[in-house]
Amino acid sequence: MWINVSQQLKTSIGTIRNYEVSEIVNVASGKSMVQGEVGLIRTDRSILAKGTLHTEVEVTCSRCLSLFSCPLTLNIEEEYFPITDVVSGASLPLPEEPGCFTIDEHHVIDLTEAIRQYVLLAIPMKPLCRGDCAGLCPNCGHNLNQGPCDCSPQETDPRWSVLSKLTLASDAVVNKRKGME
Ligand SMILES: [Zn+2]
Ligand SMILES: [Zn+2]
């Protein structure tokens, strides 16, 4: 999303302009529609982009391995530094911060890269299709959200029980198992 801020760079500090965001952004998992509102605030050295955006990305449930659409809220707050003085056209020194966002020589801000980075940060490390996802049967691999399978707990193949312990290792269940051993 491109916004020309040449007029706003000439305004006084504290001036705010609001923009509707409705944009398809390419993230790791594919294209996502991003919507919301961003305010651009003129500061003494930059334009501060601040706002709340909403999107959904396709992710894989860490428990049952099914694909689902995960809603994300992005609280964007990024400063954009001009590389050219809007009045004189002279080059401006950039702040030391590595990877800071810039306003190009045509006084245009590109919000897309910031949105892409915020989406990647907002995706949960262990996504769950729902809070009480039942996961997969460690014996036959059946998705237990679709109902029970025909396996009885006693018939669990010993080769799989090692795997099931691994899957449970991150859950609170592991404590219970320890207590039983
Ligand atoms: Zn799941
Ligand atoms: Zn089963």
PDB file of N, CA and C and ligand atoms in Angstrom, residues 137 139-140 142 149 151, ligand 2:
ATOM      1  N   CYS A 137      -5.542 -39.504  16.606  1.00  0.00           N
ATOM      2  CA  CYS A 137      -5.304 -40.736  17.353  1.00  0.00           C
ATOM      3  C   CYS A 137      -3.855 -41.161  17.118  1.00  0.00           C
ATOM      4  N   ASN A 139      -2.576 -43.914  17.332  1.00  0.00           N
ATOM      5  CA  ASN A 139      -2.511 -45.262  16.781  1.00  0.00           C
ATOM      6  C   ASN A 139      -2.835 -45.287  15.293  1.00  0.00           C
ATOM      7  N   CYS A 140      -3.985 -44.728  14.895  1.00  0.00           N
ATOM      8  CA  CYS A 140      -4.408 -44.838  13.496  1.00  0.00           C
ATOM      9  C   CYS A 140      -4.358 -43.514  12.758  1.00  0.00           C
ATOM     10  N   HIS A 142      -6.444 -41.070  12.990  1.00  0.00           N
ATOM     11  CA  HIS A 142      -7.775 -40.519  12.765  1.00  0.00           C
ATOM     12  C   HIS A 142      -7.913 -39.160  13.454  1.00  0.00           C
ATOM     13  N   CYS A 149     -12.299 -43.026  17.065  1.00  0.00           N
ATOM     14  CA  CYS A 149     -11.921 -44.056  16.105  1.00  0.00           C
ATOM     15  C   CYS A 149     -12.192 -45.428  16.723  1.00  0.00           C
ATOM     16  N   CYS A 151      -9.938 -47.638  17.591  1.00  0.00           N
ATOM     17  CA  CYS A 151      -8.851 -48.139  18.433  1.00  0.00           C
ATOM     18  C   CYS A 151      -9.298 -48.134  19.892  1.00  0.00           C
TER      19      CYS A 151
HETATM   20 ZN    ZN B   2      -7.294 -44.706  16.332  1.00  0.00          ZN
END
